[in-house]
Coordinates of C-alpha atoms and ligand atoms in Angstrom, one line a residue:
X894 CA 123.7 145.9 51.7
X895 CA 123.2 143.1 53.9
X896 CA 121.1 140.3 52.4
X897 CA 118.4 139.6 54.8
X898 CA 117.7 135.7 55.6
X899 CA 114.1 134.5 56.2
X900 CA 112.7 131.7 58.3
X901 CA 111.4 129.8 55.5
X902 CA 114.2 130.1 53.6
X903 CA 116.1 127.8 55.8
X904 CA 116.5 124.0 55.6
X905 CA 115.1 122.0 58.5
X906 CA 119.0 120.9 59.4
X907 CA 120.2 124.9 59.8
X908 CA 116.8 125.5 61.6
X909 CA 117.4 122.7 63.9
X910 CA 121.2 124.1 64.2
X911 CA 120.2 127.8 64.7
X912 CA 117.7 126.7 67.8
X913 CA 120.5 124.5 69.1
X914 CA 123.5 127.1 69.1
X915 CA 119.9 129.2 71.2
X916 CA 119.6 126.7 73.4
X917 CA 123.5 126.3 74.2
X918 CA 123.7 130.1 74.8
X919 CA 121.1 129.5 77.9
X920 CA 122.8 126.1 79.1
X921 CA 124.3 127.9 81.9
X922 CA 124.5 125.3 84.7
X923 CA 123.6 121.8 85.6
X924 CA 120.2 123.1 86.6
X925 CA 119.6 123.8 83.3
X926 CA 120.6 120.6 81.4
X927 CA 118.0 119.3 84.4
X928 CA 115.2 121.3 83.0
X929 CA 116.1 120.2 79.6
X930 CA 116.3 117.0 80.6
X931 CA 113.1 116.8 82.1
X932 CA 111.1 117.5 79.3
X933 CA 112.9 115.5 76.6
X934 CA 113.1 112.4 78.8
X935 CA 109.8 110.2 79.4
X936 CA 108.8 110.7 82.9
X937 CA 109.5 107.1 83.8
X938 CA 113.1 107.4 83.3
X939 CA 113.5 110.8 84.2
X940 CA 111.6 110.1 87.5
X941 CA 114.5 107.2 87.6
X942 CA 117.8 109.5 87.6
X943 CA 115.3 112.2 89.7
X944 CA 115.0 110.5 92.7
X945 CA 115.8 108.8 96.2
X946 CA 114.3 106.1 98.5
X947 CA 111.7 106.3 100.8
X948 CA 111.4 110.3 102.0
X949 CA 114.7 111.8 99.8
X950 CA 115.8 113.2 103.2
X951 CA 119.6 111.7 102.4
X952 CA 119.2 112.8 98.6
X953 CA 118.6 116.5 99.4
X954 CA 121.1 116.2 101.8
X955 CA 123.5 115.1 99.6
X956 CA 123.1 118.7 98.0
X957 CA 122.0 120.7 100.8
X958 CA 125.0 119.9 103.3
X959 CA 127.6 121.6 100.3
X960 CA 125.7 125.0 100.8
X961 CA 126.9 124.7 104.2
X962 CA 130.4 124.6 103.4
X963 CA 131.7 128.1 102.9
X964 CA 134.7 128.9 100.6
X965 CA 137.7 131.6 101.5
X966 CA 138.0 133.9 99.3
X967 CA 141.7 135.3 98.8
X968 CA 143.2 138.2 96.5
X969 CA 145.9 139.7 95.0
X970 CA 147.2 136.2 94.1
X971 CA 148.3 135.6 90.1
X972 CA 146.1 133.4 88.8
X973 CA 147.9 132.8 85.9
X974 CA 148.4 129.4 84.4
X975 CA 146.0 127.4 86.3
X976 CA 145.8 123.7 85.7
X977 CA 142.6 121.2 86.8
X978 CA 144.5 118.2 86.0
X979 CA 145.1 115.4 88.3
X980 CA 145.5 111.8 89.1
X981 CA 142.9 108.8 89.8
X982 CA 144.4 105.8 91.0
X983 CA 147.6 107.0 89.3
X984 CA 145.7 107.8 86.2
X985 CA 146.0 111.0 85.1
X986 CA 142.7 112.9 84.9
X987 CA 141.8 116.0 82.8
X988 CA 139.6 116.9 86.2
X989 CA 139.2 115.1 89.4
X990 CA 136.0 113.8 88.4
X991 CA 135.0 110.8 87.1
X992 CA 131.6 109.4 85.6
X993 CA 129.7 106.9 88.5
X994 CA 128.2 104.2 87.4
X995 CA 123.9 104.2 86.6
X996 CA 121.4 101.8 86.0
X997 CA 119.9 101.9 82.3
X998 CA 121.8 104.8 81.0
X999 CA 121.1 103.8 77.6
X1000 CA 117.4 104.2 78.3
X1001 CA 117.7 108.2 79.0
X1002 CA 119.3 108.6 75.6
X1003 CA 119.5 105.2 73.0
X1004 CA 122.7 104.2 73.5
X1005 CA 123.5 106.2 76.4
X1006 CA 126.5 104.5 78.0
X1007 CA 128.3 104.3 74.5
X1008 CA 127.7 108.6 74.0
X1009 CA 128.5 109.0 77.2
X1010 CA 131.4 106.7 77.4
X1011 CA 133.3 108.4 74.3
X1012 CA 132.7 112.3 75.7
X1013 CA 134.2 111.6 78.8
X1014 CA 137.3 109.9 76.3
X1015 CA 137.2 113.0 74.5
X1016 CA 137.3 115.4 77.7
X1017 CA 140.0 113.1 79.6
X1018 CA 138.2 111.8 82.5
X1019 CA 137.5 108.1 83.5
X1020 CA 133.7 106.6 82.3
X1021 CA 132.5 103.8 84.8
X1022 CA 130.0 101.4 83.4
X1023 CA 127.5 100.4 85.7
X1024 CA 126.7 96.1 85.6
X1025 CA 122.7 97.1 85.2
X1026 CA 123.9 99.0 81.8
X1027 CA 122.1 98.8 78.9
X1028 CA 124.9 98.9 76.3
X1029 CA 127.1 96.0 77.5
X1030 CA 131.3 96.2 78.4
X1031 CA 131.6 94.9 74.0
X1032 CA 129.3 97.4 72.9
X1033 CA 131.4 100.3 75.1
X1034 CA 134.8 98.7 73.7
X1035 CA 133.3 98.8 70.5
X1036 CA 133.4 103.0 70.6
X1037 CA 136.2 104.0 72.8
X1038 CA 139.8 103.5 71.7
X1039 CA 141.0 104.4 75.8
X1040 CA 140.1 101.7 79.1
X1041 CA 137.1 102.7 80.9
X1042 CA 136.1 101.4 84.5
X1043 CA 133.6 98.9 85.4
X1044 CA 131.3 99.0 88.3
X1045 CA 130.2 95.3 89.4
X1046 CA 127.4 94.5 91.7
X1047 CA 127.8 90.9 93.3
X1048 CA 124.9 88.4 92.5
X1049 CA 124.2 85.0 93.8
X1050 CA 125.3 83.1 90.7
X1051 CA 128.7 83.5 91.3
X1052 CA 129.9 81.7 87.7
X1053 CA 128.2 84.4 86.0
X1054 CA 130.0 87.2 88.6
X1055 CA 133.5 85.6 87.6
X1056 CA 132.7 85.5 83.6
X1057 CA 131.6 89.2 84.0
X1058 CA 134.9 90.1 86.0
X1059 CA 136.5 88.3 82.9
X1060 CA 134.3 90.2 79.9
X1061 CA 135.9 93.2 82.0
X1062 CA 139.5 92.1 81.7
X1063 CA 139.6 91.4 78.0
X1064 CA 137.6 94.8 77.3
X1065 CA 140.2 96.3 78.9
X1066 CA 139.1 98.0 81.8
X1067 CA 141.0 100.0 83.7
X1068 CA 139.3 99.8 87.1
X1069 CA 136.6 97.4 88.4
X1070 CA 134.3 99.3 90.6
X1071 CA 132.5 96.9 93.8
X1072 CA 129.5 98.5 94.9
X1073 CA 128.9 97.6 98.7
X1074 CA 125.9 99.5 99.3
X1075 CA 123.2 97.7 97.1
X1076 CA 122.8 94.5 98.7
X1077 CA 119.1 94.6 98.6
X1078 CA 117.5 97.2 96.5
X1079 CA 115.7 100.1 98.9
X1080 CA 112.6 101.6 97.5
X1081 CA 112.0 104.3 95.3
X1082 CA 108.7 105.4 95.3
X1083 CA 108.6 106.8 91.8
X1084 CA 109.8 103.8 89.9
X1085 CA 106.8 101.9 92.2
X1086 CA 103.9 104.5 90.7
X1087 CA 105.9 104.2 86.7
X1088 CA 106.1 100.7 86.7
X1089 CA 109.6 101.2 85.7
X1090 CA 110.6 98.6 82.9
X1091 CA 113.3 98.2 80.5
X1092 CA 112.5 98.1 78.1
X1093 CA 109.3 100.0 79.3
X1094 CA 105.6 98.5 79.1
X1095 CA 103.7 99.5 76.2
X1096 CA 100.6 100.9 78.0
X1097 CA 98.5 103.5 77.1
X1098 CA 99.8 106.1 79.2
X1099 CA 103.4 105.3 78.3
X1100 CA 102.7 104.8 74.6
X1101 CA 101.2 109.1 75.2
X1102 CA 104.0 110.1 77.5
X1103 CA 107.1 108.4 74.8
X1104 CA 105.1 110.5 71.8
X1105 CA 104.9 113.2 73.4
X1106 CA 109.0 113.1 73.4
X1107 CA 110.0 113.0 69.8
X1108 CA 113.8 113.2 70.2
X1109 CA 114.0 110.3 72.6
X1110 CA 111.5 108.3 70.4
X1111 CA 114.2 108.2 67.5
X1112 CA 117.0 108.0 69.4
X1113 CA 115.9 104.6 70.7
X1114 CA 114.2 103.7 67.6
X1115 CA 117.9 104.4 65.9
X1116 CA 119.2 102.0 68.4
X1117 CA 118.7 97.9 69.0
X1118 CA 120.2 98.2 72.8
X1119 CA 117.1 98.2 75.0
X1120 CA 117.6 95.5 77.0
X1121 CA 120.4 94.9 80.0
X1122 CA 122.9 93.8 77.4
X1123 CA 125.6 92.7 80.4
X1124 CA 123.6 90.2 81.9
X1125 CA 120.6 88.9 79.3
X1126 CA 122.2 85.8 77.1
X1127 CA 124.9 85.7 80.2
X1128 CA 122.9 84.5 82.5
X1129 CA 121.6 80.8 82.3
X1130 CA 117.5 80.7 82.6
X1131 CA 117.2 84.7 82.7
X1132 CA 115.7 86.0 79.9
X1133 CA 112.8 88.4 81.2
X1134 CA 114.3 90.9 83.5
X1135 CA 112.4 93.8 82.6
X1136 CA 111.0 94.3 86.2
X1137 CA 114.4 95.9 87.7
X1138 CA 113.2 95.6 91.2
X1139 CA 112.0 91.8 90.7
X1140 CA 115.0 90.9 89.4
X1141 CA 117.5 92.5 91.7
X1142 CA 115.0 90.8 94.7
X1143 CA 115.7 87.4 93.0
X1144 CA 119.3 88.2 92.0
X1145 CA 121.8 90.3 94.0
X1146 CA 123.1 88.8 96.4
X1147 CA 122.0 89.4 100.3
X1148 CA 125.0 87.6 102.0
X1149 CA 127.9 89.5 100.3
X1150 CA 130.8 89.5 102.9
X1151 CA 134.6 91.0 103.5
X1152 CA 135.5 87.7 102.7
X1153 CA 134.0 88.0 98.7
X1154 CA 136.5 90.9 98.0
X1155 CA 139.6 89.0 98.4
X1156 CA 138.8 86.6 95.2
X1157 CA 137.1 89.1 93.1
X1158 CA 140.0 91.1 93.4
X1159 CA 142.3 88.2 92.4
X1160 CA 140.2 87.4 89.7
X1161 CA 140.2 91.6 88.2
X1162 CA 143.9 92.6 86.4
X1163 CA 143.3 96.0 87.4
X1164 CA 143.1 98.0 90.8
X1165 CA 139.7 97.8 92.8
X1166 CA 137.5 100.6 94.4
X1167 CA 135.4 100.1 97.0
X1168 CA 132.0 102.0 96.1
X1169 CA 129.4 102.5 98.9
X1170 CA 131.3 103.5 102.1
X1171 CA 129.8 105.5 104.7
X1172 CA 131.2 104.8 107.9
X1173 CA 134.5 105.3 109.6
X1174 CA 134.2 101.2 110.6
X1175 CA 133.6 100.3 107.2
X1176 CA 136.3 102.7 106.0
X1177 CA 138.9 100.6 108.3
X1178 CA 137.7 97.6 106.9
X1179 CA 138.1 98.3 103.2
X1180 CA 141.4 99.8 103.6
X1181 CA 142.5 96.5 105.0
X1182 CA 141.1 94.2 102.2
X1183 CA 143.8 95.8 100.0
X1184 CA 141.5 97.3 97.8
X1185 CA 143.2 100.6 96.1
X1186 CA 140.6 103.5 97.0
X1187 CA 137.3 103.5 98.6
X1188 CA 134.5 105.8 97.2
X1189 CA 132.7 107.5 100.3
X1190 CA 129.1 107.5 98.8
X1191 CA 125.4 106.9 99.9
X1192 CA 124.5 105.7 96.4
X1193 CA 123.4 109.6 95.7
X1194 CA 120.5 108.7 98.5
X1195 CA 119.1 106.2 96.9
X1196 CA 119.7 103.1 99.3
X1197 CA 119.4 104.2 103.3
X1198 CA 117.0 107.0 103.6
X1199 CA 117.8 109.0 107.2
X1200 CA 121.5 108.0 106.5
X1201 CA 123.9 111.3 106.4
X1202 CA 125.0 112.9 103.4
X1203 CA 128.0 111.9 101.8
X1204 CA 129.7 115.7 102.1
X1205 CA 128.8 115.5 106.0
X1206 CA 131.0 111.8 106.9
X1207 CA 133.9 112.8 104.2
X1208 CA 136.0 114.4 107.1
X1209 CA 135.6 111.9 109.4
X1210 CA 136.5 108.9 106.8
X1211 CA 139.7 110.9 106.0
X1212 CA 140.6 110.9 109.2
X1213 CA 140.8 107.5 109.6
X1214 CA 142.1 105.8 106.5
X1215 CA 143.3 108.7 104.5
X1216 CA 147.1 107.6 105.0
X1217 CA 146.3 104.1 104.3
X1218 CA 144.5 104.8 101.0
X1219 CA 142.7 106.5 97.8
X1220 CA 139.0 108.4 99.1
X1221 CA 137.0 109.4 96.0
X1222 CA 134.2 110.7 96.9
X1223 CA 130.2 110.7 95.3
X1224 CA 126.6 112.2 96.2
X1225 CA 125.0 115.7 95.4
X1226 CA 127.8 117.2 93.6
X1227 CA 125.8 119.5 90.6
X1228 CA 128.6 122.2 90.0
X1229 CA 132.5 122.9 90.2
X1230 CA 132.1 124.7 93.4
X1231 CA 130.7 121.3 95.1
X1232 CA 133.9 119.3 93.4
X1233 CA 136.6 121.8 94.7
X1234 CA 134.9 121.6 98.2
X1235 CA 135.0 117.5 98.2
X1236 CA 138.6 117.6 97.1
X1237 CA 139.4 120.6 100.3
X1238 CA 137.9 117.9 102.5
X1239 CA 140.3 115.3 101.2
X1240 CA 138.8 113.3 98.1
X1241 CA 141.6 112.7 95.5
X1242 CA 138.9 112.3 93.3
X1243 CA 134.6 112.6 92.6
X1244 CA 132.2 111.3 90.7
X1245 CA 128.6 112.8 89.2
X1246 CA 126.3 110.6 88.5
X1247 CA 122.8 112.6 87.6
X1248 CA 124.6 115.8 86.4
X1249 CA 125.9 113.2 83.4
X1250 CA 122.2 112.0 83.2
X1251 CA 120.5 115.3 82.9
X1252 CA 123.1 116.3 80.3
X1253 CA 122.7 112.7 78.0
X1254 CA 118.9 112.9 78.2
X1255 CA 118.7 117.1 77.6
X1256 CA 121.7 116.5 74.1
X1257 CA 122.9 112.9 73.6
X1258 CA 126.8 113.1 73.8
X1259 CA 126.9 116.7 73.5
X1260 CA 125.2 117.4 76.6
X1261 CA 127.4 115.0 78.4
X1262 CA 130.0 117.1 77.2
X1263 CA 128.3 120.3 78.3
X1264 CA 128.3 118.8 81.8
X1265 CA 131.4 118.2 82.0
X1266 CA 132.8 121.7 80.6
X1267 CA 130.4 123.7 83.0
X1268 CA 131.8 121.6 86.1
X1269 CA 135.1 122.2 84.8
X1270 CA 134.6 126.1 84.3
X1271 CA 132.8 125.9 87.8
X1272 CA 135.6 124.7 89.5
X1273 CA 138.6 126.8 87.3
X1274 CA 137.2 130.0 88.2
X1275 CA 136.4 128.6 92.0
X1276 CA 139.8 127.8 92.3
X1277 CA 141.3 130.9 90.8
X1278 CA 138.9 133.1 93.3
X1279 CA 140.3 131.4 96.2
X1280 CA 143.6 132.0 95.2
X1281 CA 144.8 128.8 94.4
X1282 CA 146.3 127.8 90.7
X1283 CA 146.6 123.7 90.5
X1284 CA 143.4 121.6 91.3
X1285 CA 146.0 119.0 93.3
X1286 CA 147.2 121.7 96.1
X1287 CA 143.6 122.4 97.2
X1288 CA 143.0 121.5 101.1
X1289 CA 141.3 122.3 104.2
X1290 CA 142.9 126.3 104.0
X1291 CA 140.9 127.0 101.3
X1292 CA 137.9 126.6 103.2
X1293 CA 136.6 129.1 105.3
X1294 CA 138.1 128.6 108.9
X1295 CA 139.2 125.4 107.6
X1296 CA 135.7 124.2 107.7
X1297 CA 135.9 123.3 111.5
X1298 CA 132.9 125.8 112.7
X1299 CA 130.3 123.5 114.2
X1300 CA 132.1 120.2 113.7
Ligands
FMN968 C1 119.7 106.7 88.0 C2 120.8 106.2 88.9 C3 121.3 104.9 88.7 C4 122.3 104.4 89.5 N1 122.8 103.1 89.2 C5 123.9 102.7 89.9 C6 124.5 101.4 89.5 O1 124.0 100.7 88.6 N2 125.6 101.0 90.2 C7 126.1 101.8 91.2 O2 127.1 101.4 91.8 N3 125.6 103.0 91.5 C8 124.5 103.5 90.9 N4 124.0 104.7 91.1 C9 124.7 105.6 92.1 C10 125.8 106.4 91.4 O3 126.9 105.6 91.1 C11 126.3 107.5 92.4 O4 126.7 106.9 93.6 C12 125.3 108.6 92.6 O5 124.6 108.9 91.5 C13 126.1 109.9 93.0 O6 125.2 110.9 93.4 P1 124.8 112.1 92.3 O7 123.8 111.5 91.4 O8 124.1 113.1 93.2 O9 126.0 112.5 91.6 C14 122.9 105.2 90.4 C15 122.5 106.5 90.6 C16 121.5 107.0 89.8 C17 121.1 108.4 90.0

């Protein structure tokens, strides 16, 4: 006879894991972890990761433009033994994607970039901590036992820029990441109408909207990270930067040049990418500063509204400096279908920046996690359906009619 199990006879811990093994069972796709996402994450932050300047005409274009892209389908091909692995800047990589950098991760989940940070250590692909983190390059050192890579935006005070660069080197990074493409910050409407702080304002209707979100309540009451931990204490006479969009007005710095890459690079032990690049000029200039790869990216829409999507200029950029060096590629990618497409255009490597957000704020780590195995699965059974076995000999064939139609 089999003993029958009520509700109430359960503790709150096996209810809690009985709904969560539910809810993993209907985590089918990014979409999902979106949804998730969405409702566990107050709207102020959510609105954050959900968004683009101005109209959002480049940040739905970023994911509209893949739909375009049609795949060729090939059969009677063994599909045995198939492999995802690759290589990132000579790295090897469990997939070719790789975590971009964001802006106060740690406030869509307490201590974000650290959870995040160690599953992309567990699944084997690089992490890339963003400067405008809110766990600093220590606190990420501090939980991960492999290098990660550091993104670095350029700011006025350049002493504080080279002690950064430095904090990177003895953490151990791997990678420093220069971002080109955020000289001045564009607007975002939604962060404008939230009054997006970090930590946030204590108002009335953000004190209603954070209660009505219990999970992220005690994850960032469990946490003391709720500041940007890279820059406040480093920087002499900053110590209220809560107001991102004052702060990057007063801070970043507006005359960046060619010229700044040649010392930063000196000044970093590791290779450099070139983040932000979205025209075939630009793409001839990088190559020539002797950085090691350039990431062809529109800041996932959220700098030049009206500029093209990042899938659209990718051929075009390979054309022109793919034999002089590494293209990884960023903007719009929310599945496996979306990566294996970038890399048949010619990206050795991608990056997803929300589809990691959705997952932290939907399940802490785990949903980072879930991400990442639902891309991977994406792109596994992608690339066994178009008859190919290894991620690294995907190209333009594998696209239907080469992907020249209307080009
Ligand atoms: C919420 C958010 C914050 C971001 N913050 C940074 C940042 O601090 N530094 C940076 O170089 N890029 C930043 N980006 C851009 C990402 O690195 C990446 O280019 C973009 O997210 C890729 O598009 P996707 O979100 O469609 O994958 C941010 C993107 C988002 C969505």
């Amino acid at each position: 006879m089999v003993a029958r199990i009520s509700p109430v006879m359960l503790t709150q811990a096996q209810r809690y894991q009985i709904i969560r093994k539910y809810a993993m069972k209907h985590i089918l796709e990014i979409k999902d972890l979106q949804e998730l996402a969405r409702r566990r994450v107050p709207k102020m932050f959510y609105e954050y990761a959900n968004s683009g300047s101005w109209t959002e005409t480049t940040y739905r274009a970023n994911e509209e433009d893949f739909k375009k892209i049609k795949l060729r389908q090939r059969v009677a091909v063994d599909m045995t033994n198939r492999s995802l692995e690759s290589t990132m800047l000579g790295q090897t990589v469990a997939m070719p994607v790789a975590v971009a950098p964001t802006g106060l991760t740690g406030m869509q989940h307490g201590d974000g970039e650290m959870l995040a940070a160690k599953a992309c250590e567990e699944f084997g692909i690089p992490f890339t901590l963003s400067t405008m983190s809110i766990c600093s390059i220590e606190d990420v050192a501090s939980v991960t036992t492999k290098p990660f890579w550091f993104q670095l935006y350029v700011m006025k005070d350049r002493e504080f820029i080279g002690n950064l660069i430095d904090r990177a080197n003895n953490a151990g990074c791997s990678a420093l990441v220069l971002t080109l493409d955020l000289q001045i910050l564009a607007q975002r409407h939604a962060d404008h109408r939230n009054d997006l702080s970090a930590p946030p304002k204590l108002g009335l209707w953000n004190l209603l909207d954070m209660a009505s979100r219990p999970r992220w309540c005690l994850s960032m009451l469990k946490t003391r990270r709720r500041e940007f931990r890279n820059i406040v204490g480093h920087v002499k006479g900053v110590d209220d930067m809560s107001s991102l969009a004052q702060w990057t007005a007063d801070q970043f710095d507006p005359k960046l040049s060619w010229d700044d890459i040649e010392w930063i690079r000196k000044r970093f032990d590791g290779p450099l990418i070139l983040k932000g690049i979205l025209d075939t000029q630009d793409a001839i200039m990088a190559a020539k500063t002797g950085a090691d790869a350039i990431i062809v990216s529109n800041h996932g829409g959220r700098q030049l509204d009206g500029a093209p999507s990042s899938i659209e200029v990718l051929p075009e950029i390979v054309e022109a400096v793919g034999d002089k060096i590494e293209i990884h590629f960023d903007g719009g990618i929310r599945s496996g279908q979306d990566v294996l497409k970038a890399l048949c255009l010619g990206a050795k490597g991608t990056y997803i920046g929300r589809p990691m957000l959705y997952g932290l704020g939907a399940m802490g780590q785990k949903g980072v996690t879930l991400a990442l195995e639902i891309i991977a699965k994406e792109l596994d059974m992608t690339m066994a359906l178009c008859g190919e076995r290894e991620v690294v000999n995907l190209d333009r064939t594998n696209l239907y009619h080469g992907h020249k139609t209307g080009r």
